[in-house]
Coordinates of C-alpha atoms and ligand atoms in Angstrom, one line a residue:
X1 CA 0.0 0.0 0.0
X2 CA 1.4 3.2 -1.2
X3 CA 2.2 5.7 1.8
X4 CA 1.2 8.7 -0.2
X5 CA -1.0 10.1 -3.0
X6 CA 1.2 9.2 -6.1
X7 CA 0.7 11.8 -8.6
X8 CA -0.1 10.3 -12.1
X9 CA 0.0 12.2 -15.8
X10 CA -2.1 11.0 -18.5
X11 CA -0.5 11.1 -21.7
X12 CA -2.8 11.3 -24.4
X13 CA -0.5 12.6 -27.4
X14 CA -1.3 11.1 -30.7
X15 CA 2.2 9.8 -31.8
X16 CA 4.5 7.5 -29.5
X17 CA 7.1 10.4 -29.9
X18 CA 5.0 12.9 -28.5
X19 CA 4.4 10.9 -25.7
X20 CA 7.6 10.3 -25.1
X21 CA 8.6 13.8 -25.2
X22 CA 5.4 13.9 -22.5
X23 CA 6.3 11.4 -20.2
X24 CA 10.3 13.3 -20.0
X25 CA 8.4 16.9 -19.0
X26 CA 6.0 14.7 -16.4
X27 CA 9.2 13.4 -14.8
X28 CA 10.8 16.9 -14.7
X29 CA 7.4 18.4 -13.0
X30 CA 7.0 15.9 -10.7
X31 CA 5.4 13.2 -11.3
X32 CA 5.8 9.8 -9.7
X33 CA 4.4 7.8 -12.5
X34 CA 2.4 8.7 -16.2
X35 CA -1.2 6.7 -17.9
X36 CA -0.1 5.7 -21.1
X37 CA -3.2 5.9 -23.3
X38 CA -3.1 3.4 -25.8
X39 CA -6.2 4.4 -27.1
X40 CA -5.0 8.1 -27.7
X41 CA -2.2 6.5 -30.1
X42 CA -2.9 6.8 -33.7
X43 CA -1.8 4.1 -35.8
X44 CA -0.9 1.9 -32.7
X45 CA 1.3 -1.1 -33.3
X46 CA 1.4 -2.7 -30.0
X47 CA 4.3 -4.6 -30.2
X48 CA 6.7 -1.5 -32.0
X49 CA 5.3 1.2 -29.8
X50 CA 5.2 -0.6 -26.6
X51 CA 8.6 -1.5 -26.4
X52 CA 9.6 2.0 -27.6
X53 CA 7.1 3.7 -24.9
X54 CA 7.9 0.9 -22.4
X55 CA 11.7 0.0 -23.0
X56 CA 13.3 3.3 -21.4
X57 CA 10.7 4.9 -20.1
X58 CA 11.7 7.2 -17.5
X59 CA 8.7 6.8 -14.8
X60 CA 7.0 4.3 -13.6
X61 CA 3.8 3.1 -16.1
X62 CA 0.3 2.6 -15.8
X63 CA -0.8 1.3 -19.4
X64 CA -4.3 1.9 -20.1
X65 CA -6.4 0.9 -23.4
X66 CA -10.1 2.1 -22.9
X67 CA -12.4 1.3 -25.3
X68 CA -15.1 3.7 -26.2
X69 CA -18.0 2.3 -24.6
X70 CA -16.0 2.9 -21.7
X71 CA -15.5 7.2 -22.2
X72 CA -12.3 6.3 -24.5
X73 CA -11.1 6.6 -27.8
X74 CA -10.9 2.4 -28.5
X75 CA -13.3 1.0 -31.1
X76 CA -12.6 -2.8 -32.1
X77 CA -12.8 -6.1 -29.9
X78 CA -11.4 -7.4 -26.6
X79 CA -8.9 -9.2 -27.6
X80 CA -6.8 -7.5 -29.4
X81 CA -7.1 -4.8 -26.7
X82 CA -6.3 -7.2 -24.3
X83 CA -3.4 -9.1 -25.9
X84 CA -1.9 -5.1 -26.0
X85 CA -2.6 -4.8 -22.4
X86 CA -0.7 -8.4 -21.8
X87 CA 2.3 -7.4 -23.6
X88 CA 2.2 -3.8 -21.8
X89 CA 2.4 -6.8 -18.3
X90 CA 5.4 -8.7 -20.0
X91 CA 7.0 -5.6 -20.8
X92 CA 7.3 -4.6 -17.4
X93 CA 4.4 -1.9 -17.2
X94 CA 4.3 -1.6 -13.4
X95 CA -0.1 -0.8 -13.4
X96 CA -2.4 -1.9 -16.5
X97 CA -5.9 -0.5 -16.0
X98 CA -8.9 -2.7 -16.9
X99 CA -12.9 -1.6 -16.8
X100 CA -15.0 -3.7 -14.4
X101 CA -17.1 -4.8 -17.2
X102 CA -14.4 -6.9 -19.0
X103 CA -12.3 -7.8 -16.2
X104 CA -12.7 -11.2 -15.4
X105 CA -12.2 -12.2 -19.1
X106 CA -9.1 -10.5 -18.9
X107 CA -8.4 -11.5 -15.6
X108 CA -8.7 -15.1 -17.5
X109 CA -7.2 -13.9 -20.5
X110 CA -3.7 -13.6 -18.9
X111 CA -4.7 -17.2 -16.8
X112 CA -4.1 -14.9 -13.7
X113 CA -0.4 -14.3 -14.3
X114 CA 0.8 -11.2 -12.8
X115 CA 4.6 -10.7 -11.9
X116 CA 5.4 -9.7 -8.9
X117 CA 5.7 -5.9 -9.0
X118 CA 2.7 -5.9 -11.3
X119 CA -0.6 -4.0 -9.9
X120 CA -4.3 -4.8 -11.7
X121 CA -6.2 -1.8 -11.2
X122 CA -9.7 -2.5 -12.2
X123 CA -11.8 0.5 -12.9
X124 CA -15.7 1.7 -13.3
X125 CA -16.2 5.0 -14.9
X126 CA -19.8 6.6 -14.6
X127 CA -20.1 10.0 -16.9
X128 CA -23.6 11.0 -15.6
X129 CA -23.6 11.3 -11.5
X130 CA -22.2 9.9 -8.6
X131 CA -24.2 6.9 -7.1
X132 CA -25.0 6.5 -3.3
X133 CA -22.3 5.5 -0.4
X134 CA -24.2 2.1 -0.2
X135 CA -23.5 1.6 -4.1
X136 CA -20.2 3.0 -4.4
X137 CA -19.3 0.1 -1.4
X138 CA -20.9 -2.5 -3.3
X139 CA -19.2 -1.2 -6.7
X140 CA -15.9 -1.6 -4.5
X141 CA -16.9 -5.2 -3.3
X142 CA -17.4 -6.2 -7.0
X143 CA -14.3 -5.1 -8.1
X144 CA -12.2 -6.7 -5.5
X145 CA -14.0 -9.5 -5.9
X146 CA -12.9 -10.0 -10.0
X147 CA -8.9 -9.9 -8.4
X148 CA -8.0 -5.7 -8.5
X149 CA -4.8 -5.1 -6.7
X150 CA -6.3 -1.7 -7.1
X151 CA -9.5 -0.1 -6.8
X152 CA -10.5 2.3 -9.7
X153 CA -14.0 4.4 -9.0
X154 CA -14.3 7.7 -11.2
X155 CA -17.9 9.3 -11.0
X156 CA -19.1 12.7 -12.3
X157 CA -20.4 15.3 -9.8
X158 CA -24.1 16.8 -10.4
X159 CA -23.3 18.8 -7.2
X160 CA -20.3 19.4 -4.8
X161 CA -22.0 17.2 -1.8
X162 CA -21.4 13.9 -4.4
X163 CA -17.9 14.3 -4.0
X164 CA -17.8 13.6 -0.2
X165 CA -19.9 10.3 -0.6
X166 CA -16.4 10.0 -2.7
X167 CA -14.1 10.5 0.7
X168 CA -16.3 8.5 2.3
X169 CA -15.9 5.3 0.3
X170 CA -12.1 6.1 0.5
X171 CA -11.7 6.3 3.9
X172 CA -13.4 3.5 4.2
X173 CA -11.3 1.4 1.8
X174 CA -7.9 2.8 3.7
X175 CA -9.0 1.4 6.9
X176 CA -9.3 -1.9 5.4
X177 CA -6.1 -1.6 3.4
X178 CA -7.8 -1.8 0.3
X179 CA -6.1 0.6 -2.3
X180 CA -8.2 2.8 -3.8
X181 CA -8.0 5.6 -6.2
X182 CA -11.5 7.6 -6.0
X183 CA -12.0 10.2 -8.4
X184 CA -14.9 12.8 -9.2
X185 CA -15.2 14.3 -12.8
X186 CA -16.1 17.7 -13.5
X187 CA -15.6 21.0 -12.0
X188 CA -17.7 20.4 -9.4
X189 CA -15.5 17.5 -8.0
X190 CA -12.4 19.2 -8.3
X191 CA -11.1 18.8 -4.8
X192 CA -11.8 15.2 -5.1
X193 CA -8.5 15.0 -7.3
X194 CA -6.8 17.6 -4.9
X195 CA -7.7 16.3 -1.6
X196 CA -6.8 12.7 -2.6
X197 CA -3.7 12.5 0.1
X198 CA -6.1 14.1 3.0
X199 CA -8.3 11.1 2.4
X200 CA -6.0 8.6 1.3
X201 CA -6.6 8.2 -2.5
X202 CA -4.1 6.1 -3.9
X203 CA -3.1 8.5 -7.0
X204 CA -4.4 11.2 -8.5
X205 CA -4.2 12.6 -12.2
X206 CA -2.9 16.2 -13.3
X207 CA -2.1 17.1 -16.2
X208 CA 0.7 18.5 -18.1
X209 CA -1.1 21.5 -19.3
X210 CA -5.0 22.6 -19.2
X211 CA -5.6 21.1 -22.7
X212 CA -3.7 17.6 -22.1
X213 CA -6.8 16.1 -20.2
X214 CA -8.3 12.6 -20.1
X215 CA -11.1 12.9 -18.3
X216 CA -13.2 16.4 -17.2
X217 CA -12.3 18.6 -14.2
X218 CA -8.3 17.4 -14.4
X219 CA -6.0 20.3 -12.6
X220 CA -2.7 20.3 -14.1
X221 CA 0.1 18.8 -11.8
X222 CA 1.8 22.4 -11.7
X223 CA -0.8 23.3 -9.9
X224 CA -1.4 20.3 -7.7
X225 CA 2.2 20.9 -6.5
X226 CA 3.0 24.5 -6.9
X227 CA -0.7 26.2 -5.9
X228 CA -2.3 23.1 -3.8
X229 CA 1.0 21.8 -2.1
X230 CA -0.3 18.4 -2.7
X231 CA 3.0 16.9 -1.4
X232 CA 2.3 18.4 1.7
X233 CA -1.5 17.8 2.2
X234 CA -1.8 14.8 4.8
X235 CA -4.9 13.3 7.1
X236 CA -4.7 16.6 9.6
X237 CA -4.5 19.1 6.7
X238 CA -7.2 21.8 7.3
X239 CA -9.5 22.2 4.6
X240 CA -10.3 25.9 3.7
X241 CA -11.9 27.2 0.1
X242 CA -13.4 29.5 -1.6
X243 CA -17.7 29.4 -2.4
X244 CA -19.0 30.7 -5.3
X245 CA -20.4 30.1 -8.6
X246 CA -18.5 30.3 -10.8
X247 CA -15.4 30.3 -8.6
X248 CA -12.7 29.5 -12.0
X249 CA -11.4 32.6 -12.0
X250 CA -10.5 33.3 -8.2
X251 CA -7.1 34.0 -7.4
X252 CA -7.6 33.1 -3.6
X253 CA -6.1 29.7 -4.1
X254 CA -2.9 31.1 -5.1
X255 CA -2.7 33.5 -2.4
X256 CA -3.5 31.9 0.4
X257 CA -1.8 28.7 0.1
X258 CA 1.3 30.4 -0.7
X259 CA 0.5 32.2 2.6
X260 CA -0.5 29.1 4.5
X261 CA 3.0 27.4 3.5
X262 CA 4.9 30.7 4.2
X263 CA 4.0 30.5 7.8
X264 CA 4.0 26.3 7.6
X265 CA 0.4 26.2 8.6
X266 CA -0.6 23.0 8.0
X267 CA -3.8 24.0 5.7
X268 CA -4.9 23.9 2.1
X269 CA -7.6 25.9 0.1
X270 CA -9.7 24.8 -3.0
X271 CA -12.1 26.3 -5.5
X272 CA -15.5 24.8 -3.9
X273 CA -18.3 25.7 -7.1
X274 CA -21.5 25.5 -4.9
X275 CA -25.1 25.4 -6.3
X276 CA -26.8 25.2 -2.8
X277 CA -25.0 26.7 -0.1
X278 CA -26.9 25.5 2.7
X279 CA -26.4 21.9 1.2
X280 CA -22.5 22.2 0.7
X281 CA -22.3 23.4 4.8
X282 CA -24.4 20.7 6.3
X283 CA -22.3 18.3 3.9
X284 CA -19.0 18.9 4.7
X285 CA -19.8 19.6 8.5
X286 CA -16.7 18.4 10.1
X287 CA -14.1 19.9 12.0
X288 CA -11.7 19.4 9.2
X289 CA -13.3 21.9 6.5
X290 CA -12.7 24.9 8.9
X291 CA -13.3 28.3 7.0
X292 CA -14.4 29.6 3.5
X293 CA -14.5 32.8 1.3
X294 CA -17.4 33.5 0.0
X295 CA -18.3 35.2 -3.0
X296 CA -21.2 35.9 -5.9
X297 CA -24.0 34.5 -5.3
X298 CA -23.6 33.1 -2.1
X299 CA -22.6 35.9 0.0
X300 CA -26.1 37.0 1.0
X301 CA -27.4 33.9 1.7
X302 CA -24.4 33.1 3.5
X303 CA -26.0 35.5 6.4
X304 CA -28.7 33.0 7.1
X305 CA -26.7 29.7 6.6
X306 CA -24.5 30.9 9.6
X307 CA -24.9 30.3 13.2
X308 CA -24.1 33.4 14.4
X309 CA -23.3 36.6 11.9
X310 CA -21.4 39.5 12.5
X311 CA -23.1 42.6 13.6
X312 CA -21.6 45.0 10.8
X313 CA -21.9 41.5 8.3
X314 CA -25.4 41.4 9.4
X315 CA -26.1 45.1 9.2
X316 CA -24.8 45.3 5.6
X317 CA -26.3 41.6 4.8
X318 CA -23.7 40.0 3.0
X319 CA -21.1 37.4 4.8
X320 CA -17.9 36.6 2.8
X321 CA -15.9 34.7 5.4
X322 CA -17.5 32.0 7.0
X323 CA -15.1 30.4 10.2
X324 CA -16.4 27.3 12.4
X325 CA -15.3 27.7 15.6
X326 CA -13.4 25.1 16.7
X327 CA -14.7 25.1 20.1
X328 CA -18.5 23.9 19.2
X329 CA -18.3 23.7 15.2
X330 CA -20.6 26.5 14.9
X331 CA -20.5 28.8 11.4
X332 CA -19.4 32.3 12.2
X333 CA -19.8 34.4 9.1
X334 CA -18.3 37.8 9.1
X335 CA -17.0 41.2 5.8
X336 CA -13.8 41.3 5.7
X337 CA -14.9 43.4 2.2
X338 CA -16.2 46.0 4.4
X339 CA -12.8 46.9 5.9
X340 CA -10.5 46.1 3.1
X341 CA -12.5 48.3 0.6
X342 CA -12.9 51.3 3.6
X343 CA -9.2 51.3 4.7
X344 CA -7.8 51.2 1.2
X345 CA -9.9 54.4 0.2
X346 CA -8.9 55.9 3.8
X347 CA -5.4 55.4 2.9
X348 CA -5.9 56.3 -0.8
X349 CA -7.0 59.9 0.7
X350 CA -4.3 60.3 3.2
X351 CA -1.5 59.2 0.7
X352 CA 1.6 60.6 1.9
X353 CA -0.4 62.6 4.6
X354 CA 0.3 62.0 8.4
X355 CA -2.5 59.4 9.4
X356 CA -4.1 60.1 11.9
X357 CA -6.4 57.2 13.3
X358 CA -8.5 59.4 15.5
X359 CA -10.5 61.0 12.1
X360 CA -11.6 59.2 9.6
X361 CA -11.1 61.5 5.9
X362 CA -14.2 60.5 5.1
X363 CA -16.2 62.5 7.5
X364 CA -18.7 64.6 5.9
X365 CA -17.4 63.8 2.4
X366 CA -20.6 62.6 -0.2
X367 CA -19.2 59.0 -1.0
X368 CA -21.1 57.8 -4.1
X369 CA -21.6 54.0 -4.8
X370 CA -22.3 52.3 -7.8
X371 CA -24.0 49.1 -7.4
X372 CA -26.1 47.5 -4.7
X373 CA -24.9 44.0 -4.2
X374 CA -22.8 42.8 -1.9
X375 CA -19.5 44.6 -2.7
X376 CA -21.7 47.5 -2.5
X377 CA -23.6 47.0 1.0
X378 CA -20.2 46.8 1.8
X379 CA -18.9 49.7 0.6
X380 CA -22.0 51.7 1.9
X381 CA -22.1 50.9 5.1
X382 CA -18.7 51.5 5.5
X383 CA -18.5 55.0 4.1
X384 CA -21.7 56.0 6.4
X385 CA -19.7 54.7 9.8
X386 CA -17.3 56.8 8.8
X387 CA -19.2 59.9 8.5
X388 CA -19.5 60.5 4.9
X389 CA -23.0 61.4 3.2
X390 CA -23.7 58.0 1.2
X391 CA -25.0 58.0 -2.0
X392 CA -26.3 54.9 -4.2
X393 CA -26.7 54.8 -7.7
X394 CA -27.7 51.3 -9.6
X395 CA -29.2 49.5 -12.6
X396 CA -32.2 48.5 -10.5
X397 CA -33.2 51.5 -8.7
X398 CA -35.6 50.0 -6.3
X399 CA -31.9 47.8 -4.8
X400 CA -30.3 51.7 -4.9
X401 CA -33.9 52.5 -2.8
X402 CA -33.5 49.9 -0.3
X403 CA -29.9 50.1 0.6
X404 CA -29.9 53.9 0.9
X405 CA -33.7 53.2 3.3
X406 CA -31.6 50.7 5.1
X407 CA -28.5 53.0 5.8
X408 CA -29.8 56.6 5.6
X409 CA -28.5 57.7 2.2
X410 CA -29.4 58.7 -1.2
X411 CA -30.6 57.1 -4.3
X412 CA -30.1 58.0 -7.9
X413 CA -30.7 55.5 -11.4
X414 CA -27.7 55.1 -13.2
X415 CA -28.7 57.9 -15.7
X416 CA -29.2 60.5 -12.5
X417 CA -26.0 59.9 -11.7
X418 CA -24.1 61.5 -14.9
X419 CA -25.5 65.0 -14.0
X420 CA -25.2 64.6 -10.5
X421 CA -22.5 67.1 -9.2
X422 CA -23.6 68.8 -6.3
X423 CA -20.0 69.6 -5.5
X424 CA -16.4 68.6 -5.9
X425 CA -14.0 66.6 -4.4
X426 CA -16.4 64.2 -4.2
X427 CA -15.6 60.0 -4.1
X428 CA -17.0 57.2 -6.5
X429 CA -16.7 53.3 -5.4
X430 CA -17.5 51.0 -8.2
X431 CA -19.1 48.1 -7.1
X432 CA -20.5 46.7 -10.2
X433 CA -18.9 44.2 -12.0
X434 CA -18.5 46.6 -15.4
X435 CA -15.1 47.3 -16.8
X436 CA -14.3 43.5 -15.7
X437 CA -12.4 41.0 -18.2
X438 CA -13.6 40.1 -21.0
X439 CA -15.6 43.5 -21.4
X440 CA -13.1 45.8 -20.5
X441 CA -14.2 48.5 -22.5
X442 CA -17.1 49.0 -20.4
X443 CA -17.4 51.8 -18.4
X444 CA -20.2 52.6 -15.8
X445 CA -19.7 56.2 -15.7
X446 CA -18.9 58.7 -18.4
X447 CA -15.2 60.4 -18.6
X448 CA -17.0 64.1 -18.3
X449 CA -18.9 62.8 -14.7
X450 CA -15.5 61.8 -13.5
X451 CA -14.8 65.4 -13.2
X452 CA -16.6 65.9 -10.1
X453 CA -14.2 62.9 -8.1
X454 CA -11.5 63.9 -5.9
X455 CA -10.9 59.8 -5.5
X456 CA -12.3 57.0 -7.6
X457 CA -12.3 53.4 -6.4
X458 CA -12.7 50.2 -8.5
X459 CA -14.0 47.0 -6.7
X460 CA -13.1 45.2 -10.2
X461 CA -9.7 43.9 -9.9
X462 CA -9.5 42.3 -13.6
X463 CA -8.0 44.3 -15.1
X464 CA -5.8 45.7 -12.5
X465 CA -6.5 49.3 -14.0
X466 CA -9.7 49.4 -15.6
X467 CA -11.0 51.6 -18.3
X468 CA -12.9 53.9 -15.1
X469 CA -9.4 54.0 -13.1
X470 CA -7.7 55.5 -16.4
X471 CA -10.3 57.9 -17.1
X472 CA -10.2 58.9 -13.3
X473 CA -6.9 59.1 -13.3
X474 CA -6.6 61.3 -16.8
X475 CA -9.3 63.6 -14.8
X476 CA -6.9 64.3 -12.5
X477 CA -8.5 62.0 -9.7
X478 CA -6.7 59.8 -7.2
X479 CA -7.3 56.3 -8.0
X480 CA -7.4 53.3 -5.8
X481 CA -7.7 49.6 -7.8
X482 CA -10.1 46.7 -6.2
X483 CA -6.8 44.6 -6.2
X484 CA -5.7 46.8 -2.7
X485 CA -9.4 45.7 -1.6
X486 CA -8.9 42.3 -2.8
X487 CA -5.4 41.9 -0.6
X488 CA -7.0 43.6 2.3
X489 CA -10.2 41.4 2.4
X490 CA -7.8 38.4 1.8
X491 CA -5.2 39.7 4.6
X492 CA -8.3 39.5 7.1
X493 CA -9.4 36.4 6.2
X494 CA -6.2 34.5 6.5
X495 CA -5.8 36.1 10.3
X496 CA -9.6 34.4 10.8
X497 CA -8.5 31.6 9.0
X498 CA -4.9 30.9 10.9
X499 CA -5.4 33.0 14.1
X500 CA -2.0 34.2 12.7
X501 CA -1.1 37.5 11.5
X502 CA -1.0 37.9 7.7
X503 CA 2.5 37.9 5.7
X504 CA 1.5 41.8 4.3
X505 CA 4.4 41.6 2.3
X506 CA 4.4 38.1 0.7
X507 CA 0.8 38.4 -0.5
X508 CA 1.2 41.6 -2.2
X509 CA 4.1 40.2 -3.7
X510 CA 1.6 37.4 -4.9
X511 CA -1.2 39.8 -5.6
X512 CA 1.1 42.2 -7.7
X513 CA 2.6 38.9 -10.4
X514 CA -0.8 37.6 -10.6
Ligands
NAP1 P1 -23.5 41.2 -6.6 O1 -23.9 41.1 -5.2 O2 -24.0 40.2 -7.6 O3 -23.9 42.7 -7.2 C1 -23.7 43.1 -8.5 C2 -24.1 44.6 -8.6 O4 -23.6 45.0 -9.9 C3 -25.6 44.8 -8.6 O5 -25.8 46.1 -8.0 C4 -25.9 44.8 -10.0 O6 -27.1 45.6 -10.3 C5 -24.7 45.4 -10.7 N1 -24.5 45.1 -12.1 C6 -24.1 43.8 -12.5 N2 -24.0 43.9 -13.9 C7 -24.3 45.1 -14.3 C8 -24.4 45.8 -15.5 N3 -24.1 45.1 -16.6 N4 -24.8 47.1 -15.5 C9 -25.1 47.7 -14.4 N5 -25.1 47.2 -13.2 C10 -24.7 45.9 -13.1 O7 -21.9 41.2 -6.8 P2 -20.8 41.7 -5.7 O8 -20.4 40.6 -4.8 O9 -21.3 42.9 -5.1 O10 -19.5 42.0 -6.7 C11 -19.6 43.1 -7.6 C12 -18.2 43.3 -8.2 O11 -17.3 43.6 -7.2 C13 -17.6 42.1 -8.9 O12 -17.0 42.6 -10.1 C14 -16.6 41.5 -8.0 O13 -15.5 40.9 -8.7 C15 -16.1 42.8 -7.3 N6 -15.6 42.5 -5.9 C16 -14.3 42.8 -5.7 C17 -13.7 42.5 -4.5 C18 -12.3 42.9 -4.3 O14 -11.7 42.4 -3.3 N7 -11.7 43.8 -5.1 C19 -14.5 42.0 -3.5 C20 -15.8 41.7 -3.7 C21 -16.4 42.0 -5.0 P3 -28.6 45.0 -10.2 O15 -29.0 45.2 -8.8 O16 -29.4 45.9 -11.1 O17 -28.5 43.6 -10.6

C-alpha cells in the first residue's frame, strides 16, 4: 500500500514520440508515475510502440487501453485490446488498468499471471452522477471481488456534496487496506482530485497542461504541486476554500496557500463551485473543513446559513468569510470586504499625509456608490460609519432605494448619476462588475462625470486598472484599484482563517505577479 498520494500524468498525445517527449516533461514536473493511453495513439502497433514507450521509459507506467464504450477513444474487440494490455504486463508496465465490465475475461485472458511488481487496477467509470455510499461500497466489493490489486471508481459530480460520498468510500477502503484511487469528474468534484492525500486516495491525475486532459475537471500537476501543495497535504490538513459560482477565475487559491506554507500552517484551500449553499455546509460539517471565502452568489445567503453573523456582516447583509469555531463547530460568518474596501480608500485619501487614526477623511465627504450588491452594501455601510454622506446609484433603482432606506442615504438610477455634481472633491466606489475581463471597454460612468471625483475606487480587480481607473486618473482623480481591496479582504481572512497575522508583504508580492 502506497504511503502517499502518487501523482499520475495522462499522456494522451497522438504519436508515440509525442508521448515520449510527454512522459520526460512529467518526470521533470514531478510526477511519480504517467497513464499511457493506448487508445489516444494513432496508428498503434502494439508490439513497435510498446517496447519503444515501455523500454526506457523514464517513470514508472500505468498502461491503459479504454475502449469507447468505456468514455475512451478504442473501437474494435477485446482481444486485441487485451493481448496489448498483456504485452504492456510482460514488458514490465508496473499498473495496467482494466474496466470492471471486461475484467474477469481479462483476468482469464492472462490465466491470472501477474509478476510480482505488477498492480491490476480495475476500474468503473460513470459520466452522468455519482451513485449512493451504499452503491459506491458495493461497486468496491465487485471489483475486488474480480482480483484488482487496485480499486479504480471515477464518477461525475451533479453537485459538490457527491464528492464527499467520494471520501467517504475512500476512507473507508484505507482502513481496510484496500487501495483505492476515487475520483470525481467535472468542475464540481475538483477537490476530489486535490484532496486525494487528505483522504488517502491512492493516485491522483494532473495534467501537463489545461488542454492535455483525459477525463473532465483534471487540474494540471503544476498546480497540484506549486498552488495546492499536494506533497504536503496529509490526514490533519485543514481544509479551507473559496464558495462561489462560478469560482474559476478566483485567485484566492494562489494566495492563500502560498501564505498558508509561508508560515507552515498545516492548511490547504480549493475552489469549492456550490449550487446550494446550505447543502455544501451541512455536507461537509466536520471539524476538518474549517473556513471559506465567499463570494457571488452566495454571500447574501451566506447570512442566514450561519450560526451566528457579525453585527456590521449582518447590518450590511452579506457574509464573505465563514469560520467554524473550533470550540463547538458553529459557522461564524463575518465582511472582511467592508474593511478592506474602507481602509484602502482611507489610505488612498491620506497618501503621503500623516495618518491620523483618531478621524476618519471621510467625514462629511458625499461617498457615491455604484452598485447594490454585496460589494456594495459593503462599501456603503462602510462609508456612512465613517461619516460621509452615502450616496447609491444602480441598474435597478428599487436595490439603490432599499440600501440607501436601510442605511440613511441617497438614491439616484444610473442615468441620474451622470449629471449629479452637487460639489467637488467628491468620491465614487464601483461596485458593479462593469469594466471586468472580458468587457473591458465597459465603463459605468462617463469620462465628463469623472470630473466631479476627488478619489475614484474600483471594486473590479480584472483588469488591475480598468478603463474607469484611467479615465479617473486622466481627470486628474486619485485612484485606488479593487486589487488593494482584494489583498486587504484576503489579509483578514487569513488572520480568521490561521489566528496568525498575515505575511503583508508576501501576499502583495503574490497579488502584484498575478
Ligand atoms: P453582486 O452582489 O452580484 O452585485 C452586483 C451589482 O452589480 C448589482 O448592483 C448589479 O445591479 C450590478 N450590475 C451587474 N451587472 C451590471 C451591468 N451590466 N450594468 C449595471 N449594473 C450591473 O456582486 P458583488 O459581490 O457585489 O460584486 C460586484 C463586483 O465587485 C464584482 O466585479 C466583484 O468581482 C467585485 N468585488 C471585488 C472585491 C475585491 O476584493 N476587489 C471583493 C468583492 C467583490 P442590479 O442590482 O441591477 O442587478
Amino acid at each position: 500500500m502506497a504511503t502517499r498520494t502518487l501523482l499520475c500524468v495522462p499522456l494522451v498525445a497522438k504519436t508515440v514520440e509525442e508521448m515520449l517527449s510527454d512522459m520526460a516533461e512529467a518526470k521533470a514536473k514531478g510526477a511519480d508515475l504517467v497513464e499511457i493511453r493506448l487508445d489516444h495513439l494513432t496508428a498503434f502497433n502494439p508490439q513497435r510502440d510498446l517496447d519503444i514507450l515501455l523500454r526506457d521509459r523514464s517513470l514508472p507506467a500505468l498502461v491503459t487501453y479504454r475502449p469507447k464504450w468505456e468514455g475512451g477513444e478504442y473501437e474494435g474487440d477485446d482481444e486485441p485490446r487485451f493481448e496489448a494490455l498483456r504485452l504492456a504486463i510482460q514488458l514490465g508496465a508496473e499498473y495496467v488498468d482494466i474496466e470492471l465490465k471486461v475484467a474477469e475475461n481479462f483476468v482469464n485472458y492472462i490465466s491470472g499471471q501477474k509478476p510480482e511488481n505488477f498492480n491490476l487496477i480495475v476500474s468503473s467509470h460513470n459520466y452522468q452522477s455519482t451513485p449512493s455510499t451504499e452503491e459506491l461500497g458495493s461497486l468496491v466489493a465487485r471489483i475486488q471481488a474480480v482480483g484488482a490489486d487496485i480499486v479504480k471508481i471515477a464518477t461525475t459530480a451533479v453537485d459538490i456534496a457527491d464528492v464527499a460520498r467520494m471520501f467517504q468510500v475512500i476512507v473507508h477502503c484505507q482502513e481496510r487496506q484496500v487501495p483505492m484511487i476515487g475520483l470525481v469528474m467535472s468542475e464540481r468534484g475538483v477537490i476530489s482530485r486535490v484532496l486525494c492525500p487528505k483522504f488517502g486516495g491512492y493516485l491522483t491525475f494532473g495534467t501537463l497542461d489545461a488542454g492535455k486532459t483525459s477525463a473532465p475537471g483534471q487540474p494540471t500537476i503544476s498546480d497540484l504541486l506549486n498552488v495546492y501543495n499536494i506533497r504536503q497535504i496529509g490526514p490533519d490538513t485543514k481544509v479551507f476554500g473559496i464558495i462561489g459560482k462560478p469560482v474559476g477565475h478566483s485567485k484566492g487559491p494562489i494566495l492563500h496557500n502560498e501564505a498558508f506554507k509561508s508560515i507552515g500552517f498545516n492548511a490547504v484551500y480549493v475552489p469549492l463551485l456550490v449550487d446550494d449553499l446550505a447543502t455544501f455546509l451541512s455536507t461537509y460539517s466536520s471539524p476538518d473543513f474549517a473556513g471559506f471565502s465567499c463570494t457571488i452568489p452566495h454571500k447574501e445567503a451566506a447570512v442566514v446559513c450561519c450560526d451566528e453573523v457579525d453585527p456590521i456582516a449582518k447590518a450590511i447583509g452579506a457574509v464573505n468569510t465563514i469560520i467554524k469555531r473550533p470550540a463547538d463547530g458553529r459557522l461564524v460568518g463575518y465582511n472582511t470586504d467592508y474593511v478592506g474596501a474602507i481602509s484602502a480608500v482611507e489610505d488612498g485619501i491620506r497618501g503621503s499625509q500623516l495618518k491620523d487614526a483618531t478621524v476618519s477623511p471621510l467625514a462629511g465627504k458625499t461617498f457615491v456608490v455604484i452598485g447594490a450588491g454585496g460589494a456594495g452594501k459593503a462599501l456603503a455601510y462602510g462609508a456612512k460609519e465613517k461619516g460621509a454622506k452615502v450616496v447609491i446609484a444602480n441598474r435597478t433603482y428599487e436595490r439603490a432605494k432599499e440600501l440607501a432606506n436601510l442605511i440613511g442615504g441617497h438614491a439616484l438610477t444610473l442615468a441620474e448619476l451622470e449629471n449629479f455634481h452637487p460639489e467637488e472633491g467628491m468620491i465614487l466606489a464601483n461596485t458593479t462588475s462593469i469594466g471586468m475581463q472580458p468587457r473591458v471597454n465597459d465603463t459605468p460612468l462617463s469620462k465628463q462625470a469623472l470630473k466631479s471625483y476627488a478619489l475614484v475606487f474600483d471594486a473590479v480587480y480584472t483588469p488591475k486598472v480598468t478603463r474607469l481607473l484611467r479615465e479617473a486618473e486622466e481627470s486628474g482623480a486619485i485612484v485606488v484599484s479593487g486589487l488593494e481591496m482584494f489583498i486587504r479582504q484576503a489579509m483578514g481572512q487569513f488572520e480568521m482563517f490561521t489566528g496568525l497575522i498575515a505575511p503583508e508583504s508576501l501576499m502583495r508580492h503574490i497579488v502584484s505577479s498575478l
